[in-house]
CSV table of C-alpha atoms in Angstrom, one decimal:
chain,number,residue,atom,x,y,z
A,1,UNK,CA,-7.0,-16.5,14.4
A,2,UNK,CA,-6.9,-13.6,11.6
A,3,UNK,CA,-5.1,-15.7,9.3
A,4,UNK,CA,-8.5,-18.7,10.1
A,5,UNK,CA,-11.2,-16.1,8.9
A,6,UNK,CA,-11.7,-15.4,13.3
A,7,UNK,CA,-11.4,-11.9,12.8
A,8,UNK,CA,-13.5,-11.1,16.1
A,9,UNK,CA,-11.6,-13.4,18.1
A,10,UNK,CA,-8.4,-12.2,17.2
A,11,UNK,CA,-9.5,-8.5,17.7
A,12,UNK,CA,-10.4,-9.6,21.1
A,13,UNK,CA,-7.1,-11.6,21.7
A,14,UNK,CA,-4.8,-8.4,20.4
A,15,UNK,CA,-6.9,-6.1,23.1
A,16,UNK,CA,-6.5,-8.0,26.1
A,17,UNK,CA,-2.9,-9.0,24.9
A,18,UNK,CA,-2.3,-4.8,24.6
A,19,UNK,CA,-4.5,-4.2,27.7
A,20,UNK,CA,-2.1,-7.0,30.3
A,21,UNK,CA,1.0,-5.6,28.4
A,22,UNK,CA,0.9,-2.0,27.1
A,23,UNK,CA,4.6,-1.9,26.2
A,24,UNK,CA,4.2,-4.5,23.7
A,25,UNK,CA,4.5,-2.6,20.3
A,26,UNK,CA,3.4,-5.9,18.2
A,27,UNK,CA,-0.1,-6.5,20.4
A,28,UNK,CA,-1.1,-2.8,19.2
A,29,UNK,CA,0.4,-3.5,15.8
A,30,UNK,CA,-1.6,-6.4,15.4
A,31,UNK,CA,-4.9,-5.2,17.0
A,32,UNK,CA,-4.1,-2.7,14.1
A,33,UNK,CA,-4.0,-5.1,11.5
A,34,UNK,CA,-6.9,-7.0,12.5
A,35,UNK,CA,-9.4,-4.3,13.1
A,36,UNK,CA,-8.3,-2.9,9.1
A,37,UNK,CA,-9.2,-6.6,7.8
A,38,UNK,CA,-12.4,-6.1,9.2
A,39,UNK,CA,-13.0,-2.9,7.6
A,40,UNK,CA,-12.5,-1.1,11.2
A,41,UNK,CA,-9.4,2.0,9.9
A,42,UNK,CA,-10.3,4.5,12.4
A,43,UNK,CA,-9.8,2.0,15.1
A,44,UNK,CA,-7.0,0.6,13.3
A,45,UNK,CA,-5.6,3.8,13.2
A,46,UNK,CA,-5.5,4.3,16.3
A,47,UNK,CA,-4.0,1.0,17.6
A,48,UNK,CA,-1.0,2.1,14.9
A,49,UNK,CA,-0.9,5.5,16.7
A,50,UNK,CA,-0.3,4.0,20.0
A,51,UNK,CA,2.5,1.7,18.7
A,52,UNK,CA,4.2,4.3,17.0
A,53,UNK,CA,4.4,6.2,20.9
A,54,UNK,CA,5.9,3.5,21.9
A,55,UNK,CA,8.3,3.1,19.1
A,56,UNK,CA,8.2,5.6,16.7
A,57,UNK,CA,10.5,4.0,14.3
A,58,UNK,CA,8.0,1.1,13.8
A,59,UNK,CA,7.8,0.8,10.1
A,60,UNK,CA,5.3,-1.8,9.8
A,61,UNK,CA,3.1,0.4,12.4
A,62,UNK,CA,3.4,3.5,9.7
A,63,UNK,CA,3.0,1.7,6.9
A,64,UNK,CA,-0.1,-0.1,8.0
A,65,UNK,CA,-1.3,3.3,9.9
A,66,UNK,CA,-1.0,5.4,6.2
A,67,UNK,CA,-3.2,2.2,4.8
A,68,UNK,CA,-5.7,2.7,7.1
A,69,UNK,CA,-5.4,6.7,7.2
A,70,UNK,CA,-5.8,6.3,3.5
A,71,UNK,CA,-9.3,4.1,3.8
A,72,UNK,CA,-10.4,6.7,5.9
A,73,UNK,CA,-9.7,9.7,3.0
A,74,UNK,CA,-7.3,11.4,5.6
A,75,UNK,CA,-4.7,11.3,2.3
A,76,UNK,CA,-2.3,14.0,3.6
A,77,UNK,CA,-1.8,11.8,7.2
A,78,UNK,CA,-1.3,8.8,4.4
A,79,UNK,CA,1.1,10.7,2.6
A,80,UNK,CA,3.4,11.8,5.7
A,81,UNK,CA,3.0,7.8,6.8
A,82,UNK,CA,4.3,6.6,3.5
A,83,UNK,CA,6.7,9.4,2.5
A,84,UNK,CA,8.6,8.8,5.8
A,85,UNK,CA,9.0,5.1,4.8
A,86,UNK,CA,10.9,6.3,1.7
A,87,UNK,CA,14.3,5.0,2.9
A,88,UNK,CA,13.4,1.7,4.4
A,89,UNK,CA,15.0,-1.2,3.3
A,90,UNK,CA,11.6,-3.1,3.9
A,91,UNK,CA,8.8,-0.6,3.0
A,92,UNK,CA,10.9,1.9,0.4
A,93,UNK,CA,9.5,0.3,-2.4
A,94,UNK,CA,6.1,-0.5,-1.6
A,95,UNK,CA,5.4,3.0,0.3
A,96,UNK,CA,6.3,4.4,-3.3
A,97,UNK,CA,4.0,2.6,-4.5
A,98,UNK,CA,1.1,3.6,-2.4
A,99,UNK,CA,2.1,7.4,-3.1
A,100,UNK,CA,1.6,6.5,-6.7
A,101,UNK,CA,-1.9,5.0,-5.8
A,102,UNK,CA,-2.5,8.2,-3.3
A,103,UNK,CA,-1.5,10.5,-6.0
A,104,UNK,CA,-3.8,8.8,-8.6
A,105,UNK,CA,-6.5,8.9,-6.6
A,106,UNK,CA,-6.1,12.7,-5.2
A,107,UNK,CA,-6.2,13.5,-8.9
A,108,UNK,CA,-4.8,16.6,-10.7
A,109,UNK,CA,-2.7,17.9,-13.8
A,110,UNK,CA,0.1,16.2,-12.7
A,111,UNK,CA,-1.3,13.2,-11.2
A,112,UNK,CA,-0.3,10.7,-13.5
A,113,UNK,CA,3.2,11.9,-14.3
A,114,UNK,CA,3.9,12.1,-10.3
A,115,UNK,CA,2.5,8.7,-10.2
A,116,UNK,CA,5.3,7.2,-12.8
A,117,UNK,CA,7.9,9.2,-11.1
A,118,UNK,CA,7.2,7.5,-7.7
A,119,UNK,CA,6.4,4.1,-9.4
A,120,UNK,CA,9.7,3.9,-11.2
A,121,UNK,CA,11.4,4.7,-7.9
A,122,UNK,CA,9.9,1.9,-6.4
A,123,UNK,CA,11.5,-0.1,-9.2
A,124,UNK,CA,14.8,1.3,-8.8
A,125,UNK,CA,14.9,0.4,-5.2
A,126,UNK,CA,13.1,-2.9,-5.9
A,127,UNK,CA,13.1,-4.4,-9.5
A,128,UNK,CA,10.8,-7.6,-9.3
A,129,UNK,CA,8.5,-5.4,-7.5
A,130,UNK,CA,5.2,-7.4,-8.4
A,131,UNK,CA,2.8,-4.3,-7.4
A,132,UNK,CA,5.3,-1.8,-8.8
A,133,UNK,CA,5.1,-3.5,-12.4
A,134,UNK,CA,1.6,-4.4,-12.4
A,135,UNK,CA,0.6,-0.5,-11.5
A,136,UNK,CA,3.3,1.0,-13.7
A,137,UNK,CA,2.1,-1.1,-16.5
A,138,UNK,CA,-1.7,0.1,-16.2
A,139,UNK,CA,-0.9,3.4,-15.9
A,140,UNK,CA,1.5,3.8,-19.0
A,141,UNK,CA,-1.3,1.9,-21.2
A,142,UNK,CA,-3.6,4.3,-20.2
A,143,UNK,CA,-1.5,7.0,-21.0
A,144,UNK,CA,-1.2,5.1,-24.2
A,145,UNK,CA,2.2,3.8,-23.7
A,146,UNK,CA,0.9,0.7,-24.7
A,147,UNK,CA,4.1,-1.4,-25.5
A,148,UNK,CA,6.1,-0.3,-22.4
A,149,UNK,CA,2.9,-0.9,-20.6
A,150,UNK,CA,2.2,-4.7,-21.9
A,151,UNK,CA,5.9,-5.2,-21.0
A,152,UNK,CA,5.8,-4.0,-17.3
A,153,UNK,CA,2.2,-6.2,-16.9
A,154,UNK,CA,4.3,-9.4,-18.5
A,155,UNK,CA,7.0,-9.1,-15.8
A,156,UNK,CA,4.1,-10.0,-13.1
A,157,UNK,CA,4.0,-14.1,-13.5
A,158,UNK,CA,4.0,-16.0,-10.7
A,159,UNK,CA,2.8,-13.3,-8.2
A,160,UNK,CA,-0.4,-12.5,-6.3
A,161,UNK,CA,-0.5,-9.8,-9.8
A,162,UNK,CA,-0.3,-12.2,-12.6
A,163,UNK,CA,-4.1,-12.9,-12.9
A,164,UNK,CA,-4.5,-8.8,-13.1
A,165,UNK,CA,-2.1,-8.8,-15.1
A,166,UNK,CA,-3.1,-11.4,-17.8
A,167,UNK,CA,-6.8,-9.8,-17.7
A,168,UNK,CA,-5.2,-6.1,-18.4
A,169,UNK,CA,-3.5,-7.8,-21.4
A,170,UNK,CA,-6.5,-9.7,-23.1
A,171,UNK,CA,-8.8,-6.5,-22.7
A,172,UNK,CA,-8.0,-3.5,-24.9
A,173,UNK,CA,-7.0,0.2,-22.9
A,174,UNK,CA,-7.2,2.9,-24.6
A,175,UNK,CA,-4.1,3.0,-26.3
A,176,UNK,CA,-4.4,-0.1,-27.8
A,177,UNK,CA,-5.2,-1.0,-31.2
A,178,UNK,CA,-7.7,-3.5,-32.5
């Protein structure tokens, strides 16, 4: 039903579904996911909550819960959510980089060399990471590492990136020369 554009319906299947069985980690999970997509994080938050009591090592709960903490500006929760994710074989990589993201956003002197820190991480532990290139790329063009930048933003092809990506490279940054 979410995947159909049924948002509402599915919202309603995942609450009775977690209202008849209250065990079910994946009916709050997905109640979760479908009240984020329609742009419903508190609620979403707390669906994630209540699936992480019943399984606390839920990754896809946390993950999805820092998201949604995050769209609510609660970035210290977000944090917490995505630093614990750090060693996951499924999330490691793309909790990194969210910190990145989190850390851009929260701003401060050390913002942006934080945020390459925890992006090349992410690359270490996963080195087609579409998300990983694509944000490592902006960020070094704008810190005028234009070269390294253009080459992390051309190792995007053929992902959900690669139209970012071919934008970034026809439109000057800051960095770049005429």
């Amino acid at each position: 039903l979410l995947k159909t554009g049924r948002e509402d319906r599915a919202i309603e299947a995942f609450a009775e579904a977690a209202t008849h069985a209250p065990a079910l980690v994946e009916a709050h999970v997905e109640l979760g996911v479908s009240l984020h997509a329609v742009g419903r994080p508190r609620e979403a938050a707390l669906a994630y909550d209540r699936a992480l009591r019943l399984n606390p090592d839920h990754e896809r709960a946390r993950f999805n819960r820092g998201l949604a903490r995050r769209a609510q500006g609660e970035f210290r929760s977000a944090r917490r959510d995505f630093e614990a994710l750090g060693q996951s074989p499924r999330f490691g990589a793309v909790s990194r980089v969210e910190l990145a993201l989190l850390r851009l956003r929260i701003g401060g002197p050390k913002a942006a060399r934080t945020a390459l820190r925890y992006l090349r991480a992410a690359l270490r532990r996963e080195p087609a990471n579409a998300s990983a290139h694509y944000n490592l790329g902006q960020l070094l063009r704008r810190l005028g590492k234009v070269h390294e930048g253009r080459r992390h933003l051309g190792r995007v092809a053929d992902s959900p990136y690669a139209a970012l990506a071919r934008a970034a490279l026809h439109h000057p940054s800051r960095g770049d020369r005429p």
